[in-house]
JSON list of N, CA and C in Angstrom, two decimals:
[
{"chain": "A", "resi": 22, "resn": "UNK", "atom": "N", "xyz": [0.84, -1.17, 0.00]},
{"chain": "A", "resi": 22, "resn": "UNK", "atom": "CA", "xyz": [0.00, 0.00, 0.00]},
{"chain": "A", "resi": 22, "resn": "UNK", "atom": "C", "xyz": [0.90, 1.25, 0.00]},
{"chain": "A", "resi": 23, "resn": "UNK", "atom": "N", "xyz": [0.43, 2.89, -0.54]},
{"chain": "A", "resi": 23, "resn": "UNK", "atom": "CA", "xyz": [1.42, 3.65, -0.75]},
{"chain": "A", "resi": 23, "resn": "UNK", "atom": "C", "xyz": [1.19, 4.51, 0.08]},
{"chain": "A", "resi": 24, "resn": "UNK", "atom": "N", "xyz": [1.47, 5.18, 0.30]},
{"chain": "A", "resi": 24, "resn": "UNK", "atom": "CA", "xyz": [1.62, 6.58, 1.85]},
{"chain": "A", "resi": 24, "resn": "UNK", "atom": "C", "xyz": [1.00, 7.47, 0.74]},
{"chain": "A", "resi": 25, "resn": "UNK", "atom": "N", "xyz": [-0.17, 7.96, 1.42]},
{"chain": "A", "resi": 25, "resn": "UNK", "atom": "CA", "xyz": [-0.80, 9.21, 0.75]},
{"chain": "A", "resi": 25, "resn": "UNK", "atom": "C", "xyz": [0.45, 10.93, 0.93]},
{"chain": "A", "resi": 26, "resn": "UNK", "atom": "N", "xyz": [0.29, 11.51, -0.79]},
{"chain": "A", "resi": 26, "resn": "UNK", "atom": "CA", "xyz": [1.58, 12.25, -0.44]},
{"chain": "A", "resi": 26, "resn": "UNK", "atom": "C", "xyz": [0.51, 13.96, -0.19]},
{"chain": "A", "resi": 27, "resn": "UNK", "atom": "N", "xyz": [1.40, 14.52, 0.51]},
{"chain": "A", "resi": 27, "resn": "UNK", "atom": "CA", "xyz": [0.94, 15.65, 1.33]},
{"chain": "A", "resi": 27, "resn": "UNK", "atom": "C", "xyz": [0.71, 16.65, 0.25]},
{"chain": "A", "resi": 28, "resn": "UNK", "atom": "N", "xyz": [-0.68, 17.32, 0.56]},
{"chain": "A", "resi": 28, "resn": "UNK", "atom": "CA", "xyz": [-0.51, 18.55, -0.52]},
{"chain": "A", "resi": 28, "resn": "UNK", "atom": "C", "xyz": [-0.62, 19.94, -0.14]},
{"chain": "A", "resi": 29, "resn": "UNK", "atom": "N", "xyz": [0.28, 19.78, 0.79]},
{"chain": "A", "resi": 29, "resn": "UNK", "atom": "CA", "xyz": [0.50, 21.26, 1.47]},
{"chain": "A", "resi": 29, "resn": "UNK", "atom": "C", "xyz": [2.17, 21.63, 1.49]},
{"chain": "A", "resi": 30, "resn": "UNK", "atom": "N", "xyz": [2.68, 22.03, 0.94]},
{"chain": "A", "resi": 30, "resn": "UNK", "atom": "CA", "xyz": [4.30, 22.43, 1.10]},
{"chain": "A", "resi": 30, "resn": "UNK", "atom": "C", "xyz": [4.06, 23.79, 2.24]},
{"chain": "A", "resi": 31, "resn": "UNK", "atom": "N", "xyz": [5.03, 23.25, 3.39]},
{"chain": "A", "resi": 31, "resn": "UNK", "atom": "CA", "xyz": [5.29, 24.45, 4.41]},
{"chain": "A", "resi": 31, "resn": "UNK", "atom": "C", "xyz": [6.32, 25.37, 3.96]},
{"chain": "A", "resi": 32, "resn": "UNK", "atom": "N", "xyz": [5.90, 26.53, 4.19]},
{"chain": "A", "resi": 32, "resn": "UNK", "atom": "CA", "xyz": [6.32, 28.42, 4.00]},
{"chain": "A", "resi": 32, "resn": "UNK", "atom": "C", "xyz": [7.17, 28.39, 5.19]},
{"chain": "A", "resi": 33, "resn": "UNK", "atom": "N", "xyz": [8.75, 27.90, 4.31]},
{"chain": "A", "resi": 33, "resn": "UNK", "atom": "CA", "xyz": [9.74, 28.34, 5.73]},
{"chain": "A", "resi": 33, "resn": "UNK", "atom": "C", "xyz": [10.60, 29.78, 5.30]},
{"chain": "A", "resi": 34, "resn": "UNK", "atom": "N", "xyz": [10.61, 30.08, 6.30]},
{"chain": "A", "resi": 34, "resn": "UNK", "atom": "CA", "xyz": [11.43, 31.75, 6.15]},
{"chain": "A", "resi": 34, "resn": "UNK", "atom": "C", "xyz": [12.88, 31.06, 5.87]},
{"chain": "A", "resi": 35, "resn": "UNK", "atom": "N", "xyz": [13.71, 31.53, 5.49]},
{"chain": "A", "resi": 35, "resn": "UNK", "atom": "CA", "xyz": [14.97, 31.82, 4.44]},
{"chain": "A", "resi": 35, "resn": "UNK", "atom": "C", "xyz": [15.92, 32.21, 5.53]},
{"chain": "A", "resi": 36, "resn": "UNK", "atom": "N", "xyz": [17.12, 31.82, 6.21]},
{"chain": "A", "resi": 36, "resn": "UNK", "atom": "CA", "xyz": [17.96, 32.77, 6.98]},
{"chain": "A", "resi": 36, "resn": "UNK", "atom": "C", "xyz": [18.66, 33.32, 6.25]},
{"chain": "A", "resi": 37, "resn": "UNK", "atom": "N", "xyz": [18.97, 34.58, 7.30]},
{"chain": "A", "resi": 37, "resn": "UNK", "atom": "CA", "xyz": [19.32, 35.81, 6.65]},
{"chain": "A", "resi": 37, "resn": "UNK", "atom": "C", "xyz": [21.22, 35.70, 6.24]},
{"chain": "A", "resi": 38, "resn": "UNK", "atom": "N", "xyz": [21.63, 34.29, 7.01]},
{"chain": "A", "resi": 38, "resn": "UNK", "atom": "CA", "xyz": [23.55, 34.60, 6.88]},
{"chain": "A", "resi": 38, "resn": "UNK", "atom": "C", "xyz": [23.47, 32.65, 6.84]},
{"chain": "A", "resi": 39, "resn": "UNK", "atom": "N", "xyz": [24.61, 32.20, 6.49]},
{"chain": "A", "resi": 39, "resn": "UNK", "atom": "CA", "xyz": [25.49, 31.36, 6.03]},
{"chain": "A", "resi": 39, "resn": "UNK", "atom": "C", "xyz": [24.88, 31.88, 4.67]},
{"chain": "A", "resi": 40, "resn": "UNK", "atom": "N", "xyz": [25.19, 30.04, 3.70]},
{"chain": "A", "resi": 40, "resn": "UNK", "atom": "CA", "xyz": [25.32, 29.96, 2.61]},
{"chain": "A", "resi": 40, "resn": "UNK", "atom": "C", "xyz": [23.80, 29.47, 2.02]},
{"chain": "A", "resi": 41, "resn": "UNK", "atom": "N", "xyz": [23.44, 30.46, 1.40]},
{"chain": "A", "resi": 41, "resn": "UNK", "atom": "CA", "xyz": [21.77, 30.80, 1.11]},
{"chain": "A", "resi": 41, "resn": "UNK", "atom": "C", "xyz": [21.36, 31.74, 0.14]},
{"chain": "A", "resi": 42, "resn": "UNK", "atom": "N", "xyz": [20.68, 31.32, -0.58]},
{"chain": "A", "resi": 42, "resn": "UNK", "atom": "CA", "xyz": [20.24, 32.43, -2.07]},
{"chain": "A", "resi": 42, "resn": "UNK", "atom": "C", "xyz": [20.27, 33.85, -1.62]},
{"chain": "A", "resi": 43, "resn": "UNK", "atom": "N", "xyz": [19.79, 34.53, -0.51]},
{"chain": "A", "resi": 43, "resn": "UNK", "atom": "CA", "xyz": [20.09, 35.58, -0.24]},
{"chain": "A", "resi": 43, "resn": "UNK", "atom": "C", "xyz": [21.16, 35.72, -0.16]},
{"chain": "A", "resi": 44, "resn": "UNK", "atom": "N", "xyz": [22.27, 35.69, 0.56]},
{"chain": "A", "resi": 44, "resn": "UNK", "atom": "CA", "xyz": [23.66, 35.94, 1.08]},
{"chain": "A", "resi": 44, "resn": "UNK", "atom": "C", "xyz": [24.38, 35.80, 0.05]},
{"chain": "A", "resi": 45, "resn": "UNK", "atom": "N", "xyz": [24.28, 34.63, -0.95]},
{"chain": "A", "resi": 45, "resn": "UNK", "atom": "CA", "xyz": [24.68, 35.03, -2.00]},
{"chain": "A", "resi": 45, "resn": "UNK", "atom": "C", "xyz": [24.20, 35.90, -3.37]},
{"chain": "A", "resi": 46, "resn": "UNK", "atom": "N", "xyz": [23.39, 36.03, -3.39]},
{"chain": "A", "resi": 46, "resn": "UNK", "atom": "CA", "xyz": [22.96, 37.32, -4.35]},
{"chain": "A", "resi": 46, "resn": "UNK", "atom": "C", "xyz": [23.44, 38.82, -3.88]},
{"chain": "A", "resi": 47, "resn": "UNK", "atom": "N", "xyz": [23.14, 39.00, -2.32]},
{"chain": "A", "resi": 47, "resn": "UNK", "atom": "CA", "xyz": [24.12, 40.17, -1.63]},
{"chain": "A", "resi": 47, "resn": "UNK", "atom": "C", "xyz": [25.36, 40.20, -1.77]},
{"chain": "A", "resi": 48, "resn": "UNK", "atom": "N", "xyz": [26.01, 38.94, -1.88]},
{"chain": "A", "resi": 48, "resn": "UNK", "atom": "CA", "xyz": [27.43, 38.85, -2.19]},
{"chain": "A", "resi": 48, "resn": "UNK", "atom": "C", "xyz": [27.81, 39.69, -3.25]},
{"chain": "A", "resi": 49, "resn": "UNK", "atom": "N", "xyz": [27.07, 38.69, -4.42]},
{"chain": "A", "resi": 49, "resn": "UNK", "atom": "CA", "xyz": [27.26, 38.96, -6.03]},
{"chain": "A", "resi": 49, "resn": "UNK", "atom": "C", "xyz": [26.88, 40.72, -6.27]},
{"chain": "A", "resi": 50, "resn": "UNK", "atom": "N", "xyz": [26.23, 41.31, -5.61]},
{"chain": "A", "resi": 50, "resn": "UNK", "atom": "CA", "xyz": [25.95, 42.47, -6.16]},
{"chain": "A", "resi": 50, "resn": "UNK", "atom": "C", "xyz": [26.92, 43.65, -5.29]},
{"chain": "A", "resi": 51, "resn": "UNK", "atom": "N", "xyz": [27.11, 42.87, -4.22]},
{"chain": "A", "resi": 51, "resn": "UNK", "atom": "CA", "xyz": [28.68, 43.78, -3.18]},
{"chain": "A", "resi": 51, "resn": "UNK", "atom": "C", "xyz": [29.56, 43.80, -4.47]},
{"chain": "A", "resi": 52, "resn": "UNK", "atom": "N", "xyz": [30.22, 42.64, -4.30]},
{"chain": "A", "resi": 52, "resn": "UNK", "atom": "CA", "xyz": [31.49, 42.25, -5.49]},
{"chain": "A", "resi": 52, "resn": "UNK", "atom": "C", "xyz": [31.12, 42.75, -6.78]},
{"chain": "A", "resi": 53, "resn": "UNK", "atom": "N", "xyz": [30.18, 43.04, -7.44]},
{"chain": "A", "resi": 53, "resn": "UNK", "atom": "CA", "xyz": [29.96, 44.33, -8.72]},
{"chain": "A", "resi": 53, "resn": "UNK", "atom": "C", "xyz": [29.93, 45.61, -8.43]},
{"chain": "A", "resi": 54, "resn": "UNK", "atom": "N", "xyz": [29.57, 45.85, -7.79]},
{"chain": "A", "resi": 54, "resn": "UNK", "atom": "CA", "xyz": [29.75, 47.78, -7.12]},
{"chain": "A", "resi": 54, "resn": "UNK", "atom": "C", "xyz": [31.20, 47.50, -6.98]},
{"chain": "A", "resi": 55, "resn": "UNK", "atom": "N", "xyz": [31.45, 47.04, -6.04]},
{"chain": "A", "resi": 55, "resn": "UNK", "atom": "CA", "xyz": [33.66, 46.89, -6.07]},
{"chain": "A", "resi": 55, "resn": "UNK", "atom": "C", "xyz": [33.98, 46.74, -7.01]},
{"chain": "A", "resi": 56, "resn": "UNK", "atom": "N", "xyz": [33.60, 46.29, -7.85]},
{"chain": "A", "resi": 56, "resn": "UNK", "atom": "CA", "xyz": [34.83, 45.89, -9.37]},
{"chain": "A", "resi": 56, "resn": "UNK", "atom": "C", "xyz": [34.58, 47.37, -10.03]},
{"chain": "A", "resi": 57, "resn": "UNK", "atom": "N", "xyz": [33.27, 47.56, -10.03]},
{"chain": "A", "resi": 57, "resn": "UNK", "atom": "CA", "xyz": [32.85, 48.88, -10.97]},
{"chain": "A", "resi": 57, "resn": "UNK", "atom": "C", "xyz": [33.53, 50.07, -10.21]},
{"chain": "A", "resi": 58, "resn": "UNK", "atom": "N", "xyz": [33.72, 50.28, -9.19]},
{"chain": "A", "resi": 58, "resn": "UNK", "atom": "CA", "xyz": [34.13, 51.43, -8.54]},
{"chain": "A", "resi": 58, "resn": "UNK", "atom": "C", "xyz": [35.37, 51.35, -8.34]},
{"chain": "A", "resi": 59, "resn": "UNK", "atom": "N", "xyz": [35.84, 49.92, -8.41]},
{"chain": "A", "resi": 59, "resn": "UNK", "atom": "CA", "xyz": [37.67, 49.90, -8.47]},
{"chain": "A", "resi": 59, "resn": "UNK", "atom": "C", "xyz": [38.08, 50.35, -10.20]},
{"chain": "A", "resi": 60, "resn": "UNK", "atom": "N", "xyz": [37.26, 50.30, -11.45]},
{"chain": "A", "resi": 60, "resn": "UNK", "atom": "CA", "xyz": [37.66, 50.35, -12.65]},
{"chain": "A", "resi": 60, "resn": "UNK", "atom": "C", "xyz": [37.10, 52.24, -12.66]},
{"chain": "A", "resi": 61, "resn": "UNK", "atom": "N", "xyz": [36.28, 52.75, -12.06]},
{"chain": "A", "resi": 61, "resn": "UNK", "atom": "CA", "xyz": [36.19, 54.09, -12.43]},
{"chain": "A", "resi": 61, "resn": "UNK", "atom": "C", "xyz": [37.12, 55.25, -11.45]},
{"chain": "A", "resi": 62, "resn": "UNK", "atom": "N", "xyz": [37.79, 54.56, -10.10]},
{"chain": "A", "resi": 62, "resn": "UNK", "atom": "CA", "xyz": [39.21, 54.83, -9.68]},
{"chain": "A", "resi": 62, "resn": "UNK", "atom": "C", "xyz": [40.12, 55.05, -10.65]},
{"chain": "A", "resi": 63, "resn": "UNK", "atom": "N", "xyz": [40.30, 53.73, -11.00]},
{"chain": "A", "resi": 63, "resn": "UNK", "atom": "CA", "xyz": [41.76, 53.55, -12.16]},
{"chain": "A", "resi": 63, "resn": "UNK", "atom": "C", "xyz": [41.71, 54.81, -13.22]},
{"chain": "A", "resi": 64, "resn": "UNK", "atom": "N", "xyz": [40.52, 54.59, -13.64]},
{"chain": "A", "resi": 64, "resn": "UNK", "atom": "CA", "xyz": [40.45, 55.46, -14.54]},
{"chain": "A", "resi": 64, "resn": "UNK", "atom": "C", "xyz": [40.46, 56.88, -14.58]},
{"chain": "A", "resi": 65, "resn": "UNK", "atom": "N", "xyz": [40.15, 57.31, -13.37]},
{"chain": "A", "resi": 65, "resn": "UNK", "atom": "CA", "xyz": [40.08, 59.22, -12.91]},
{"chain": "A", "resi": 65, "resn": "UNK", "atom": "C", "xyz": [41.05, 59.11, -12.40]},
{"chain": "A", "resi": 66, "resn": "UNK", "atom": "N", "xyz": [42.04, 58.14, -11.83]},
{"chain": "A", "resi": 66, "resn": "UNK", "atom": "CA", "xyz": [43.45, 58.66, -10.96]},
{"chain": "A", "resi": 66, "resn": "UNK", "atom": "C", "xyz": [44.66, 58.39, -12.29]},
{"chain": "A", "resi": 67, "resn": "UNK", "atom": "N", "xyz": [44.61, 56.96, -13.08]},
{"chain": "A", "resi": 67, "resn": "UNK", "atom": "CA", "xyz": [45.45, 56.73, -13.85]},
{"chain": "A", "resi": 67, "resn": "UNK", "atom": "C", "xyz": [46.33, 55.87, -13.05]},
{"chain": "A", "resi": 68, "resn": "UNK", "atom": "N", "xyz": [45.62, 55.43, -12.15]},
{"chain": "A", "resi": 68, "resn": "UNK", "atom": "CA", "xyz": [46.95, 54.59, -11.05]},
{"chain": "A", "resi": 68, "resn": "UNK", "atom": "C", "xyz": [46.35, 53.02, -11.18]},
{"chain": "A", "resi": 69, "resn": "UNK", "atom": "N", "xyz": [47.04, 51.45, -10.99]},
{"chain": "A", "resi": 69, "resn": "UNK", "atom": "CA", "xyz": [46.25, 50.63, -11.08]},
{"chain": "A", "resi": 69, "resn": "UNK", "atom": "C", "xyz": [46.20, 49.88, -9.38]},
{"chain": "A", "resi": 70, "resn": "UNK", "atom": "N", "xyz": [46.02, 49.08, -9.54]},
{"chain": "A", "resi": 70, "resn": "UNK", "atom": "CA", "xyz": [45.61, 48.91, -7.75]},
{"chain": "A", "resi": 70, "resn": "UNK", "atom": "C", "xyz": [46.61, 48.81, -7.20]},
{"chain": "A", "resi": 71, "resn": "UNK", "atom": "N", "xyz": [47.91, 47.94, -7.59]},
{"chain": "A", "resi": 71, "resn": "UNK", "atom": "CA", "xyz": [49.11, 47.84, -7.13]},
{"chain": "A", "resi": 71, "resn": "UNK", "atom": "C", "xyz": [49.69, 49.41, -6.36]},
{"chain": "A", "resi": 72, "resn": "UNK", "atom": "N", "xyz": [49.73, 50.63, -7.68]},
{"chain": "A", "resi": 72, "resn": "UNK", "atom": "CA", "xyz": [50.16, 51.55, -7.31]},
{"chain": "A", "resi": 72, "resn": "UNK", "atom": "C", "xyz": [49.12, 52.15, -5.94]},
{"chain": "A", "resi": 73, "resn": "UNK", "atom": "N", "xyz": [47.87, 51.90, -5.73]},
{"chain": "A", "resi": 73, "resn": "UNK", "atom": "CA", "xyz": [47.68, 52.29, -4.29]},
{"chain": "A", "resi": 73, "resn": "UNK", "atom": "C", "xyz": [47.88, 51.79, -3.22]},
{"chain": "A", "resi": 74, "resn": "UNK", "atom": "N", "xyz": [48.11, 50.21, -3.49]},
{"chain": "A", "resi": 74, "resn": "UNK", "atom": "CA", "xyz": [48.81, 49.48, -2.23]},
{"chain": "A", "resi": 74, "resn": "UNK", "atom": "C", "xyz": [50.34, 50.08, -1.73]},
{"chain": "A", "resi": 75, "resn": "UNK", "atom": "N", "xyz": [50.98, 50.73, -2.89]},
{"chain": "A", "resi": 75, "resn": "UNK", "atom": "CA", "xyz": [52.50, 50.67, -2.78]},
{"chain": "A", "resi": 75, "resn": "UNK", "atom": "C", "xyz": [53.00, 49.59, -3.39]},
{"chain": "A", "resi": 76, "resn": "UNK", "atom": "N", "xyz": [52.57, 48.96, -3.59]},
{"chain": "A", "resi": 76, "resn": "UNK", "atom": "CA", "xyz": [53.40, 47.91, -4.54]},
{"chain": "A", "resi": 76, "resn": "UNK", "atom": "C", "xyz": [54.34, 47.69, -5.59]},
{"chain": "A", "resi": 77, "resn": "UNK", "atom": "N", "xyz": [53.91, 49.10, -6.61]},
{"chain": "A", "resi": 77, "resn": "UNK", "atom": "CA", "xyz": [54.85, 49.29, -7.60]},
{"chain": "A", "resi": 77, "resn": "UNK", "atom": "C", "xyz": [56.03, 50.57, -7.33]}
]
């Protein structure tokens, strides 16, 4: 005989930190504002990242 299957899926809330579609979509859109704002630096100073560490 077969186990009757449930037709209710439970509404669980999402946490807000580890590794989870939120946290990573916040990630992904942190790490694009940084890339974009590290390439419009470079470009108004003329320096590349090295030269603001001191590196070069």
């Amino acid at each position: 005989m077969t186990q009757p299957q449930p037709t209710i899926t439970p509404k669980l809330d999402q946490p807000k930190f580890g590794f989870n579609e939120y946290a990573e979509r916040l990630n992904g859109r942190a790490a694009m504002i940084g890339f974009g704002l590290m390439l419009v630096i470079e470009y108004v100073t003329n320096q590349g990242v090295l030269s603001w560490l001191g590196l070069k």
